[in-house]
Amino acid sequence: MCRILIFGGTTEGRLLAEYCHQQEIEAYVSVVSGYGADLLPESEYLHVLSGRMAGEAMEGFMKRASIRAVFDATHPYAAEATRNIKEACSRAGVSYLRITRESAAAENPGGDSGKGSAAAFASQVVYVHSVEEAVCYLKDREGDILVTTGSKELAAYTALPGYEERLYVRVLPSCAAISACEDIGIRGKRIIAMQGPFSEEMNRAMIRQLGVRYLVTKEAGTAGGFLEKLSAAEALSVTAVVIGRPLEEGDGITLDAAKILLKEAGTVSAKRKLSLIGTGMGGLGQMTLAAAEALKRCDVLFGARRMTDAAETLGEPASKILRVPIYGNREILEWLESHPEHKRAGVLYSGDTGFYSGASGMAAVLSEKPHCDSYEFTIYPGISSVSYLCAKMGRSWEHVKLISLHGRECDAAQALAQNPAVFTLLGGAHTVKELCEQLLRAGLTDVRITAGERLSYADERIVTGTPDQLATMEFTSLAVVLMERNEESEGVR
């Protein structure tokens, strides 16, 4: 169960999310915008919450999701967000951890004026305490200005005379940020919508292209690209107006320390992973990409030998995964209980996991106690035999009645009498010959039968004819058949 919540929207938040993905730690990640969500890695371990949450909503979610630990990786200037998160954690009784970003001004405490600290640029930098103070400084000075302080406080810059023709605003490439610019009259080429942080070279190119004389930035630490801005400004004799970061209350932890704590928190609630994988028809290239990737992540595979051999077709590392040729639900779970060192198992099923597949039985077992406390399972569908055969025939199967005679009993003749087309799996005593004889006894002679065996393999065989024609032919026991009535017989082909 996922018990970790990360508030992100920053470089640190993204790095924590990537770490969770790499270490297979489940976590909720909260970001304000859809753009912030797009920057996160696609992962089965990350559950992304997109949209701004008020304090009460945060508290409610923490309680509903039984969150144990919250990692606050919001921006150093997002004081209100941090306050709301901290208060929500206090009310919900959840552990709160603030991820701090080291100040660039503190990077070089020895006083060395090398470019590892803000002190190196003292002659080119003006320090102020707020956006309003920055505006006051710029009011009586001439020259265009590159503003890199984000979109939330843009309204303060309207106090500058002729601001529409003086400001270039660099903001995130989101609809909300661009709308905030347009709301105060900043439009067109005056808006630079890009995702940072930016290199010194990129900042230099931008400053040179725009011809600005001032660059306004917040002291956001090294992760925010702060020193790269100062270095670019100094190189081009541009004055940097730096808004000092607000003091943060209480102690925080570094990004590296947060990763250690994340791993500890994730390990406490970790369950073993079980993937129920549909292998399709079994031939080379028949497995879906998602199923193949899930298989490669397993450290042990279960299934009939024909299924486990499918790993060979994927090459390394799949071909080196331990393969155990058992497929009974009880046998698989007993094996796993006696081999606790295996944390990620895969059970392979032929065809599609949703079409008369053993995957449904395993899913039911895993959903009940005691197994639901020990395992998390994911189902990966495959290409079904009906889909494959009908595609080979160049027809749709949306109006085909689906039945199975593989380990089951069903009156195929009655099903065909009630439906214009019936597809069935065969197995055991139910062979193509037995099925055709059953149809003939029921008087269903004007029927077109298409039988398929070894589908997708090099020796695949698909034969079409009438019941009396196919009754005289030999097929393997594991065959599939599509029966169509009211169509003119075309003979064997």
CSV table of C-alpha atoms in Angstrom, one decimal:
chain,number,residue,atom,x,y,z
A,1,MET,CA,0.0,0.0,0.0
A,2,CYS,CA,1.2,3.5,-0.9
A,3,ARG,CA,1.8,5.5,2.3
A,4,ILE,CA,4.2,8.3,1.1
A,5,LEU,CA,3.2,11.7,-0.2
A,6,ILE,CA,5.6,14.0,-2.0
A,7,PHE,CA,4.6,17.7,-2.7
A,8,GLY,CA,6.7,18.6,-5.7
A,9,GLY,CA,6.7,21.0,-8.6
A,10,THR,CA,10.4,21.6,-8.2
A,11,THR,CA,13.7,20.0,-9.3
A,12,GLU,CA,13.9,18.3,-5.9
A,13,GLY,CA,10.4,17.0,-6.2
A,14,ARG,CA,11.1,15.6,-9.6
A,15,LEU,CA,14.4,14.0,-8.4
A,16,LEU,CA,12.6,12.4,-5.5
A,17,ALA,CA,9.9,11.0,-7.8
A,18,GLU,CA,12.6,9.6,-10.1
A,19,TYR,CA,14.3,8.0,-7.2
A,20,CYS,CA,11.0,6.3,-6.1
A,21,HIS,CA,10.6,5.0,-9.6
A,22,GLN,CA,14.2,3.6,-9.7
A,23,GLN,CA,13.9,2.1,-6.3
A,24,GLU,CA,10.4,0.7,-6.9
A,25,ILE,CA,9.0,2.7,-4.0
A,26,GLU,CA,5.3,3.6,-4.3
A,27,ALA,CA,4.5,7.3,-3.7
A,28,TYR,CA,1.8,9.9,-4.3
A,29,VAL,CA,3.3,13.0,-6.0
A,30,SER,CA,1.3,16.2,-5.8
A,31,VAL,CA,1.9,18.9,-8.3
A,32,VAL,CA,-0.1,22.1,-9.0
A,33,SER,CA,-0.2,21.9,-12.8
A,34,GLY,CA,-0.6,19.4,-15.6
A,35,TYR,CA,2.7,20.6,-16.9
A,36,GLY,CA,4.4,19.6,-13.6
A,37,ALA,CA,2.8,16.2,-14.0
A,38,ASP,CA,4.2,15.8,-17.5
A,39,LEU,CA,7.7,16.3,-16.2
A,40,LEU,CA,7.4,13.3,-13.9
A,41,PRO,CA,8.5,9.8,-15.2
A,42,GLU,CA,5.8,7.4,-16.2
A,43,SER,CA,5.9,4.7,-13.6
A,44,GLU,CA,3.6,2.1,-12.0
A,45,TYR,CA,5.0,3.2,-8.6
A,46,LEU,CA,4.0,6.9,-8.9
A,47,HIS,CA,0.4,8.1,-8.4
A,48,VAL,CA,0.3,11.7,-9.6
A,49,LEU,CA,-2.2,14.2,-8.0
A,50,SER,CA,-2.5,17.2,-10.3
A,51,GLY,CA,-4.1,20.4,-9.1
A,52,ARG,CA,-3.8,22.8,-6.2
A,53,MET,CA,-5.0,21.5,-2.8
A,54,ALA,CA,-6.2,23.6,0.1
A,55,GLY,CA,-5.2,22.7,3.6
A,56,GLU,CA,-8.4,20.9,4.4
A,57,ALA,CA,-8.1,18.9,1.1
A,58,MET,CA,-4.6,17.9,2.0
A,59,GLU,CA,-5.6,16.8,5.5
A,60,GLY,CA,-8.6,14.8,4.1
A,61,PHE,CA,-6.4,13.0,1.5
A,62,MET,CA,-3.7,12.2,4.1
A,63,LYS,CA,-6.3,10.5,6.3
A,64,ARG,CA,-8.1,8.7,3.5
A,65,ALA,CA,-4.9,7.3,2.0
A,66,SER,CA,-3.4,6.5,5.4
A,67,ILE,CA,-0.3,8.5,4.6
A,68,ARG,CA,2.6,7.9,7.0
A,69,ALA,CA,5.2,10.4,5.8
A,70,VAL,CA,5.0,13.7,3.8
A,71,PHE,CA,8.0,15.1,1.9
A,72,ASP,CA,7.6,18.8,1.2
A,73,ALA,CA,9.7,19.6,-1.8
A,74,THR,CA,7.9,22.7,-2.8
A,75,HIS,CA,9.8,25.9,-3.9
A,76,PRO,CA,11.7,27.8,-1.3
A,77,TYR,CA,9.5,30.8,-1.9
A,78,ALA,CA,6.2,28.9,-1.7
A,79,ALA,CA,5.9,29.9,2.0
A,80,GLU,CA,2.1,29.6,2.0
A,81,ALA,CA,2.1,26.1,0.5
A,82,THR,CA,4.7,25.0,3.0
A,83,ARG,CA,2.6,26.4,5.9
A,84,ASN,CA,-0.6,24.6,4.6
A,85,ILE,CA,1.2,21.3,4.2
A,86,LYS,CA,2.8,21.5,7.6
A,87,GLU,CA,-0.5,22.4,9.3
A,88,ALA,CA,-2.3,19.6,7.4
A,89,CYS,CA,0.3,17.1,8.6
A,90,SER,CA,-0.1,18.3,12.2
A,91,ARG,CA,-3.9,17.8,12.1
A,92,ALA,CA,-3.7,14.4,10.3
A,93,GLY,CA,-0.9,13.2,12.6
A,94,VAL,CA,1.5,12.6,9.7
A,95,SER,CA,5.3,12.9,9.8
A,96,TYR,CA,6.4,16.1,8.0
A,97,LEU,CA,9.8,16.5,6.3
A,98,ARG,CA,10.9,19.6,4.6
A,99,ILE,CA,13.4,19.3,1.7
A,100,THR,CA,15.7,22.3,1.9
A,101,ARG,CA,17.7,23.7,-1.1
A,102,GLU,CA,21.1,24.9,-0.1
A,103,SER,CA,21.5,28.7,-0.5
A,104,ALA,CA,24.0,29.7,-3.2
A,105,ALA,CA,25.1,32.5,-0.9
A,106,ALA,CA,26.2,29.8,1.6
A,107,GLU,CA,28.0,27.6,-1.0
A,108,ASN,CA,31.4,29.2,-0.3
A,109,PRO,CA,31.6,30.0,3.5
A,110,GLY,CA,35.4,30.3,3.3
A,111,GLY,CA,35.1,33.6,1.5
A,112,ASP,CA,36.7,32.5,-1.7
A,113,SER,CA,35.4,34.6,-4.6
A,114,GLY,CA,35.4,31.7,-7.0
A,115,LYS,CA,32.3,31.2,-9.1
A,116,GLY,CA,31.0,28.5,-6.7
A,117,SER,CA,29.1,31.2,-4.7
A,118,ALA,CA,27.1,34.4,-5.1
A,119,ALA,CA,29.9,36.4,-3.5
A,120,ALA,CA,31.9,36.1,-6.8
A,121,PHE,CA,29.4,38.5,-8.4
A,122,ALA,CA,29.1,41.1,-5.7
A,123,SER,CA,30.0,44.0,-8.0
A,124,GLN,CA,27.3,43.1,-10.5
A,125,VAL,CA,24.5,42.3,-8.0
A,126,VAL,CA,21.9,44.4,-6.2
A,127,TYR,CA,20.2,42.6,-3.3
A,128,VAL,CA,16.6,43.4,-2.3
A,129,HIS,CA,14.1,41.8,0.1
A,130,SER,CA,11.0,41.6,-2.1
A,131,VAL,CA,9.6,42.0,-5.6
A,132,GLU,CA,8.2,45.4,-4.5
A,133,GLU,CA,11.7,46.5,-3.5
A,134,ALA,CA,13.1,45.4,-6.8
A,135,VAL,CA,10.5,47.4,-8.6
A,136,CYS,CA,11.4,50.5,-6.5
A,137,TYR,CA,15.0,50.1,-7.5
A,138,LEU,CA,14.2,49.7,-11.2
A,139,LYS,CA,11.7,52.6,-11.4
A,140,ASP,CA,14.3,55.3,-11.9
A,141,ARG,CA,16.6,53.4,-14.1
A,142,GLU,CA,16.6,53.0,-17.9
A,143,GLY,CA,16.8,49.9,-19.9
A,144,ASP,CA,14.9,46.7,-20.6
A,145,ILE,CA,14.5,44.1,-17.9
A,146,LEU,CA,14.5,40.3,-18.0
A,147,VAL,CA,12.2,39.0,-15.2
A,148,THR,CA,12.8,35.4,-14.1
A,149,THR,CA,10.8,35.4,-10.8
A,150,GLY,CA,7.8,33.4,-12.1
A,151,SER,CA,4.2,34.4,-12.9
A,152,LYS,CA,2.7,34.7,-9.4
A,153,GLU,CA,3.9,38.2,-8.5
A,154,LEU,CA,3.9,39.8,-12.0
A,155,ALA,CA,1.3,42.3,-11.0
A,156,ALA,CA,3.9,44.2,-8.8
A,157,TYR,CA,5.8,45.1,-12.0
A,158,THR,CA,3.0,47.2,-13.3
A,159,ALA,CA,4.2,50.0,-11.0
A,160,LEU,CA,7.1,50.4,-13.5
A,161,PRO,CA,6.5,53.3,-16.0
A,162,GLY,CA,6.1,51.8,-19.5
A,163,TYR,CA,6.5,48.2,-18.1
A,164,GLU,CA,4.7,46.7,-21.2
A,165,GLU,CA,7.7,47.9,-23.3
A,166,ARG,CA,10.4,47.3,-20.8
A,167,LEU,CA,9.8,43.8,-19.5
A,168,TYR,CA,10.7,40.5,-20.9
A,169,VAL,CA,9.1,37.8,-18.7
A,170,ARG,CA,10.5,34.2,-18.5
A,171,VAL,CA,7.8,31.8,-17.2
A,172,LEU,CA,6.9,28.2,-17.3
A,173,PRO,CA,5.3,27.0,-20.6
A,174,SER,CA,1.8,26.5,-19.0
A,175,CYS,CA,-1.5,28.1,-19.9
A,176,ALA,CA,-1.8,29.6,-16.4
A,177,ALA,CA,1.6,31.3,-16.5
A,178,ILE,CA,1.1,32.7,-20.0
A,179,SER,CA,-2.4,34.0,-19.1
A,180,ALA,CA,-0.9,35.7,-16.0
A,181,CYS,CA,1.5,37.6,-18.4
A,182,GLU,CA,-1.3,38.6,-20.8
A,183,ASP,CA,-3.5,39.7,-17.9
A,184,ILE,CA,-1.1,42.6,-17.2
A,185,GLY,CA,-0.5,43.4,-20.8
A,186,ILE,CA,2.7,41.4,-21.5
A,187,ARG,CA,2.2,39.7,-24.8
A,188,GLY,CA,3.9,38.2,-27.8
A,189,LYS,CA,7.7,38.4,-28.0
A,190,ARG,CA,7.8,39.8,-24.4
A,191,ILE,CA,6.8,36.3,-23.1
A,192,ILE,CA,9.5,33.6,-23.0
A,193,ALA,CA,7.8,30.4,-22.0
A,194,MET,CA,10.4,27.8,-21.2
A,195,GLN,CA,11.2,25.2,-18.6
A,196,GLY,CA,14.5,25.7,-16.6
A,197,PRO,CA,16.9,25.5,-15.0
A,198,PHE,CA,19.0,27.1,-17.7
A,199,SER,CA,22.8,26.8,-18.3
A,200,GLU,CA,25.0,29.9,-18.3
A,201,GLU,CA,25.3,29.6,-22.1
A,202,MET,CA,21.5,29.7,-22.5
A,203,ASN,CA,21.2,32.7,-20.2
A,204,ARG,CA,23.9,34.5,-22.0
A,205,ALA,CA,22.3,33.9,-25.4
A,206,MET,CA,19.0,35.1,-24.1
A,207,ILE,CA,20.3,38.3,-22.5
A,208,ARG,CA,22.3,39.1,-25.6
A,209,GLN,CA,19.3,38.5,-27.9
A,210,LEU,CA,17.0,40.6,-25.9
A,211,GLY,CA,19.5,43.4,-25.2
A,212,VAL,CA,18.4,43.8,-21.5
A,213,ARG,CA,20.3,45.8,-18.9
A,214,TYR,CA,18.8,44.2,-15.8
A,215,LEU,CA,18.0,40.6,-14.8
A,216,VAL,CA,15.6,40.0,-11.9
A,217,THR,CA,15.9,36.7,-10.1
A,218,LYS,CA,15.2,35.0,-6.8
A,219,GLU,CA,18.0,33.5,-4.7
A,220,ALA,CA,16.7,29.9,-5.4
A,221,GLY,CA,19.9,28.0,-4.8
A,222,THR,CA,22.0,25.9,-7.1
A,223,ALA,CA,19.2,23.6,-8.1
A,224,GLY,CA,17.3,26.6,-9.5
A,225,GLY,CA,20.1,27.7,-11.8
A,226,PHE,CA,20.8,30.8,-9.7
A,227,LEU,CA,24.6,31.0,-10.2
A,228,GLU,CA,24.2,30.4,-13.9
A,229,LYS,CA,22.1,33.5,-14.1
A,230,LEU,CA,24.6,35.6,-12.2
A,231,SER,CA,27.5,34.3,-14.2
A,232,ALA,CA,25.8,35.2,-17.5
A,233,ALA,CA,24.8,38.6,-16.2
A,234,GLU,CA,28.4,39.4,-15.1
A,235,ALA,CA,29.8,38.2,-18.5
A,236,LEU,CA,27.6,40.7,-20.4
A,237,SER,CA,27.8,43.6,-17.8
A,238,VAL,CA,24.2,43.3,-16.9
A,239,THR,CA,23.0,44.1,-13.4
A,240,ALA,CA,21.4,41.3,-11.5
A,241,VAL,CA,18.7,42.3,-9.1
A,242,VAL,CA,18.4,39.4,-6.5
A,243,ILE,CA,15.4,38.9,-4.3
A,244,GLY,CA,16.7,37.2,-1.1
A,245,ARG,CA,14.8,34.0,-0.1
A,246,PRO,CA,12.5,34.1,2.9
A,247,LEU,CA,13.8,32.5,6.1
A,248,GLU,CA,12.4,29.0,6.6
A,249,GLU,CA,11.2,28.0,10.0
A,250,GLY,CA,12.5,24.8,11.6
A,251,ASP,CA,15.0,22.3,10.3
A,252,GLY,CA,14.9,20.7,6.9
A,253,ILE,CA,16.7,17.8,5.3
A,254,THR,CA,18.9,17.6,2.2
A,255,LEU,CA,17.8,15.8,-0.9
A,256,ASP,CA,20.2,12.9,-0.2
A,257,ALA,CA,18.9,12.5,3.3
A,258,ALA,CA,15.4,12.5,1.9
A,259,LYS,CA,16.3,9.6,-0.4
A,260,ILE,CA,17.5,7.5,2.5
A,261,LEU,CA,14.4,8.2,4.5
A,262,LEU,CA,12.2,7.4,1.4
A,263,LYS,CA,13.8,4.0,1.0
A,264,GLU,CA,13.3,3.2,4.6
A,265,ALA,CA,9.6,4.4,4.5
A,266,GLY,CA,9.0,2.5,1.3
A,267,THR,CA,10.5,-0.7,2.6
A,268,VAL,CA,8.3,-0.8,5.6
A,269,SER,CA,5.1,-1.1,3.6
A,270,ALA,CA,6.5,-2.9,0.6
A,271,LYS,CA,4.6,-5.9,-0.7
A,272,ARG,CA,5.8,-8.5,-3.2
A,273,LYS,CA,4.9,-7.8,-6.8
A,274,LEU,CA,3.0,-10.3,-8.9
A,275,SER,CA,2.4,-9.7,-12.6
A,276,LEU,CA,-0.3,-11.7,-14.4
A,277,ILE,CA,0.9,-11.6,-18.0
A,278,GLY,CA,-0.9,-12.5,-21.1
A,279,THR,CA,1.7,-13.8,-23.6
A,280,GLY,CA,-0.6,-13.6,-26.7
A,281,MET,CA,-0.3,-16.5,-29.1
A,282,GLY,CA,3.2,-17.4,-28.0
A,283,GLY,CA,5.1,-16.8,-31.3
A,284,LEU,CA,7.9,-14.3,-31.7
A,285,GLY,CA,6.7,-10.7,-31.4
A,286,GLN,CA,3.2,-11.6,-30.2
A,287,MET,CA,3.6,-10.2,-26.6
A,288,THR,CA,2.6,-6.6,-26.1
A,289,LEU,CA,5.4,-4.1,-25.2
A,290,ALA,CA,3.9,-3.5,-21.7
A,291,ALA,CA,3.7,-7.3,-21.1
A,292,ALA,CA,7.3,-7.8,-22.3
A,293,GLU,CA,8.6,-4.9,-20.1
A,294,ALA,CA,6.7,-6.4,-17.1
A,295,LEU,CA,8.2,-9.8,-17.8
A,296,LYS,CA,11.7,-8.4,-17.9
A,297,ARG,CA,11.3,-6.8,-14.4
A,298,CYS,CA,10.5,-10.2,-12.8
A,299,ASP,CA,13.0,-12.4,-11.0
A,300,VAL,CA,11.0,-15.6,-11.3
A,301,LEU,CA,8.4,-16.7,-13.9
A,302,PHE,CA,5.6,-19.3,-13.6
A,303,GLY,CA,3.5,-21.0,-16.2
A,304,ALA,CA,3.3,-24.0,-18.6
A,305,ARG,CA,6.6,-24.6,-20.2
A,306,ARG,CA,5.3,-23.3,-23.6
A,307,MET,CA,4.6,-20.0,-21.8
A,308,THR,CA,7.8,-19.7,-19.8
A,309,ASP,CA,9.8,-20.4,-23.0
A,310,ALA,CA,8.4,-17.2,-24.4
A,311,ALA,CA,11.0,-15.4,-22.2
A,312,GLU,CA,13.7,-16.8,-24.6
A,313,THR,CA,12.3,-14.7,-27.5
A,314,LEU,CA,12.9,-11.5,-25.6
A,315,GLY,CA,16.7,-12.0,-25.2
A,316,GLU,CA,18.6,-10.8,-22.1
A,317,PRO,CA,17.8,-10.1,-19.3
A,318,ALA,CA,14.5,-12.0,-19.8
A,319,SER,CA,16.2,-15.2,-21.0
A,320,LYS,CA,18.1,-15.4,-17.7
A,321,ILE,CA,15.1,-15.1,-15.4
A,322,LEU,CA,14.4,-18.2,-13.2
A,323,ARG,CA,11.6,-20.2,-14.8
A,324,VAL,CA,9.4,-22.6,-12.8
A,325,PRO,CA,7.0,-24.7,-14.9
A,326,ILE,CA,4.0,-24.8,-12.6
A,327,TYR,CA,0.7,-23.0,-13.2
A,328,GLY,CA,-1.7,-24.0,-10.3
A,329,ASN,CA,-2.5,-21.0,-8.1
A,330,ARG,CA,-1.9,-22.9,-4.9
A,331,GLU,CA,1.4,-24.4,-6.1
A,332,ILE,CA,2.7,-21.0,-7.2
A,333,LEU,CA,1.8,-19.3,-3.9
A,334,GLU,CA,3.3,-22.2,-1.9
A,335,TRP,CA,6.5,-21.9,-3.9
A,336,LEU,CA,6.7,-18.2,-3.3
A,337,GLU,CA,6.2,-18.6,0.4
A,338,SER,CA,9.1,-21.0,0.6
A,339,HIS,CA,11.3,-18.6,-1.5
A,340,PRO,CA,11.0,-15.2,0.1
A,341,GLU,CA,14.1,-13.9,-1.7
A,342,HIS,CA,12.0,-13.5,-4.9
A,343,LYS,CA,10.2,-10.1,-4.7
A,344,ARG,CA,8.9,-9.8,-8.3
A,345,ALA,CA,7.2,-12.8,-9.8
A,346,GLY,CA,5.4,-13.2,-13.1
A,347,VAL,CA,2.7,-15.7,-14.0
A,348,LEU,CA,2.3,-16.3,-17.7
A,349,TYR,CA,-1.0,-17.1,-19.4
A,350,SER,CA,-1.6,-17.9,-23.1
A,351,GLY,CA,-3.7,-15.5,-25.1
A,352,ASP,CA,-5.5,-12.7,-23.3
A,353,THR,CA,-5.8,-12.6,-19.5
A,354,GLY,CA,-9.5,-11.6,-19.9
A,355,PHE,CA,-10.6,-14.4,-22.2
A,356,TYR,CA,-11.2,-17.7,-20.4
A,357,SER,CA,-7.9,-17.3,-18.7
A,358,GLY,CA,-6.5,-18.6,-15.4
A,359,ALA,CA,-5.6,-15.1,-14.6
A,360,SER,CA,-9.1,-14.4,-13.3
A,361,GLY,CA,-8.8,-17.2,-10.7
A,362,MET,CA,-5.4,-16.0,-9.5
A,363,ALA,CA,-6.6,-12.4,-9.3
A,364,ALA,CA,-9.5,-13.5,-7.1
A,365,VAL,CA,-7.2,-15.4,-4.8
A,366,LEU,CA,-4.8,-12.5,-4.5
A,367,SER,CA,-7.6,-10.1,-3.7
A,368,GLU,CA,-8.6,-12.0,-0.6
A,369,LYS,CA,-6.8,-12.4,2.8
A,370,PRO,CA,-4.2,-13.5,3.6
A,371,HIS,CA,-2.6,-13.0,0.2
A,372,CYS,CA,-3.8,-9.4,-0.3
A,373,ASP,CA,-1.7,-8.4,2.7
A,374,SER,CA,1.5,-9.9,1.1
A,375,TYR,CA,1.1,-9.3,-2.6
A,376,GLU,CA,0.2,-6.5,-5.1
A,377,PHE,CA,-0.8,-7.7,-8.5
A,378,THR,CA,-1.0,-6.1,-11.9
A,379,ILE,CA,-2.7,-7.7,-15.0
A,380,TYR,CA,-1.2,-7.2,-18.4
A,381,PRO,CA,-3.6,-8.3,-21.2
A,382,GLY,CA,-2.4,-10.1,-24.3
A,383,ILE,CA,-3.6,-10.7,-27.9
A,384,SER,CA,-6.5,-13.2,-27.7
A,385,SER,CA,-6.9,-16.2,-30.0
A,386,VAL,CA,-10.2,-14.8,-31.3
A,387,SER,CA,-8.7,-11.5,-32.1
A,388,TYR,CA,-5.7,-13.1,-33.9
A,389,LEU,CA,-7.8,-15.6,-35.9
A,390,CYS,CA,-10.4,-13.0,-37.0
A,391,ALA,CA,-7.6,-10.6,-38.1
A,392,LYS,CA,-6.1,-13.4,-40.2
A,393,MET,CA,-9.5,-13.9,-41.8
A,394,GLY,CA,-9.8,-10.2,-42.4
A,395,ARG,CA,-13.0,-9.9,-40.4
A,396,SER,CA,-14.4,-8.3,-37.2
A,397,TRP,CA,-15.4,-10.3,-34.2
A,398,GLU,CA,-17.6,-7.8,-32.5
A,399,HIS,CA,-20.8,-9.9,-33.3
A,400,VAL,CA,-19.2,-13.3,-32.6
A,401,LYS,CA,-20.5,-15.4,-29.6
A,402,LEU,CA,-17.6,-16.5,-27.5
A,403,ILE,CA,-17.6,-19.9,-25.7
A,404,SER,CA,-15.0,-22.3,-24.5
A,405,LEU,CA,-14.7,-26.1,-24.6
A,406,HIS,CA,-11.3,-26.2,-23.1
A,407,GLY,CA,-11.8,-27.8,-19.7
A,408,ARG,CA,-15.5,-26.7,-19.8
A,409,GLU,CA,-18.8,-28.1,-21.1
A,410,CYS,CA,-21.0,-26.1,-23.5
A,411,ASP,CA,-23.5,-27.0,-26.2
A,412,ALA,CA,-21.8,-25.6,-29.2
A,413,ALA,CA,-24.5,-26.7,-31.6
A,414,GLN,CA,-27.1,-24.8,-29.6
A,415,ALA,CA,-24.9,-21.7,-29.4
A,416,LEU,CA,-24.5,-21.7,-33.2
A,417,ALA,CA,-28.3,-22.3,-33.7
A,418,GLN,CA,-28.9,-19.1,-31.7
A,419,ASN,CA,-26.1,-17.0,-33.1
A,420,PRO,CA,-24.8,-16.4,-36.7
A,421,ALA,CA,-21.2,-16.9,-35.6
A,422,VAL,CA,-19.6,-18.7,-32.6
A,423,PHE,CA,-15.9,-18.9,-31.6
A,424,THR,CA,-14.7,-21.6,-29.3
A,425,LEU,CA,-11.5,-22.8,-27.7
A,426,LEU,CA,-11.0,-26.6,-27.9
A,427,GLY,CA,-9.0,-29.0,-25.6
A,428,GLY,CA,-9.0,-32.4,-24.2
A,429,ALA,CA,-11.8,-34.6,-25.5
A,430,HIS,CA,-13.3,-31.6,-27.4
A,431,THR,CA,-11.5,-31.8,-30.7
A,432,VAL,CA,-12.2,-30.3,-34.2
A,433,LYS,CA,-13.5,-33.8,-35.3
A,434,GLU,CA,-15.8,-34.1,-32.2
A,435,LEU,CA,-17.2,-30.6,-32.7
A,436,CYS,CA,-17.9,-31.2,-36.4
A,437,GLU,CA,-19.7,-34.5,-35.7
A,438,GLN,CA,-21.8,-32.7,-33.0
A,439,LEU,CA,-22.9,-30.1,-35.6
A,440,LEU,CA,-23.7,-32.7,-38.2
A,441,ARG,CA,-25.9,-34.6,-35.6
A,442,ALA,CA,-27.7,-31.3,-34.9
A,443,GLY,CA,-28.4,-30.9,-38.7
A,444,LEU,CA,-26.1,-27.9,-39.0
A,445,THR,CA,-24.5,-28.8,-42.3
A,446,ASP,CA,-24.6,-25.5,-44.0
A,447,VAL,CA,-21.9,-24.1,-41.8
A,448,ARG,CA,-18.5,-22.6,-42.5
A,449,ILE,CA,-15.8,-23.8,-40.1
A,450,THR,CA,-12.4,-22.1,-39.8
A,451,ALA,CA,-10.0,-24.1,-37.5
A,452,GLY,CA,-6.7,-22.7,-36.4
A,453,GLU,CA,-3.8,-24.5,-34.6
A,454,ARG,CA,-0.3,-23.4,-33.6
A,455,LEU,CA,-1.4,-19.8,-34.2
A,456,SER,CA,1.5,-17.3,-34.6
A,457,TYR,CA,4.2,-20.0,-34.8
A,458,ALA,CA,6.2,-20.9,-38.0
A,459,ASP,CA,4.0,-24.0,-38.5
A,460,GLU,CA,0.7,-22.2,-38.0
A,461,ARG,CA,-2.2,-23.9,-39.8
A,462,ILE,CA,-5.6,-22.3,-40.6
A,463,VAL,CA,-8.2,-24.4,-42.5
A,464,THR,CA,-11.7,-23.5,-43.7
A,465,GLY,CA,-14.4,-25.9,-44.8
A,466,THR,CA,-17.7,-27.5,-43.9
A,467,PRO,CA,-18.3,-29.8,-40.9
A,468,ASP,CA,-18.2,-33.0,-42.9
A,469,GLN,CA,-15.0,-31.9,-44.6
A,470,LEU,CA,-13.1,-31.0,-41.4
A,471,ALA,CA,-14.4,-34.0,-39.6
A,472,THR,CA,-12.1,-36.2,-41.7
A,473,MET,CA,-9.0,-34.1,-40.9
A,474,GLU,CA,-6.5,-34.3,-38.1
A,475,PHE,CA,-5.8,-31.3,-35.7
A,476,THR,CA,-4.0,-30.9,-32.4
A,477,SER,CA,-6.1,-30.9,-29.3
A,478,LEU,CA,-5.3,-27.3,-28.5
A,479,ALA,CA,-7.1,-25.7,-31.5
A,480,VAL,CA,-9.6,-22.8,-32.0
A,481,VAL,CA,-12.6,-22.7,-34.2
A,482,LEU,CA,-14.8,-20.1,-35.7
A,483,MET,CA,-18.3,-21.4,-36.8
A,484,GLU,CA,-20.4,-19.3,-39.2
A,485,ARG,CA,-23.8,-20.4,-40.4
A,486,ASN,CA,-26.0,-19.1,-43.3
A,487,GLU,CA,-22.9,-18.6,-45.5
A,488,GLU,CA,-22.2,-20.5,-48.7
A,489,SER,CA,-19.6,-23.3,-48.3
A,490,GLU,CA,-16.4,-22.5,-50.2
A,491,GLY,CA,-14.7,-25.9,-49.8
A,492,VAL,CA,-11.4,-26.6,-48.1
A,493,ARG,CA,-8.5,-24.3,-48.8
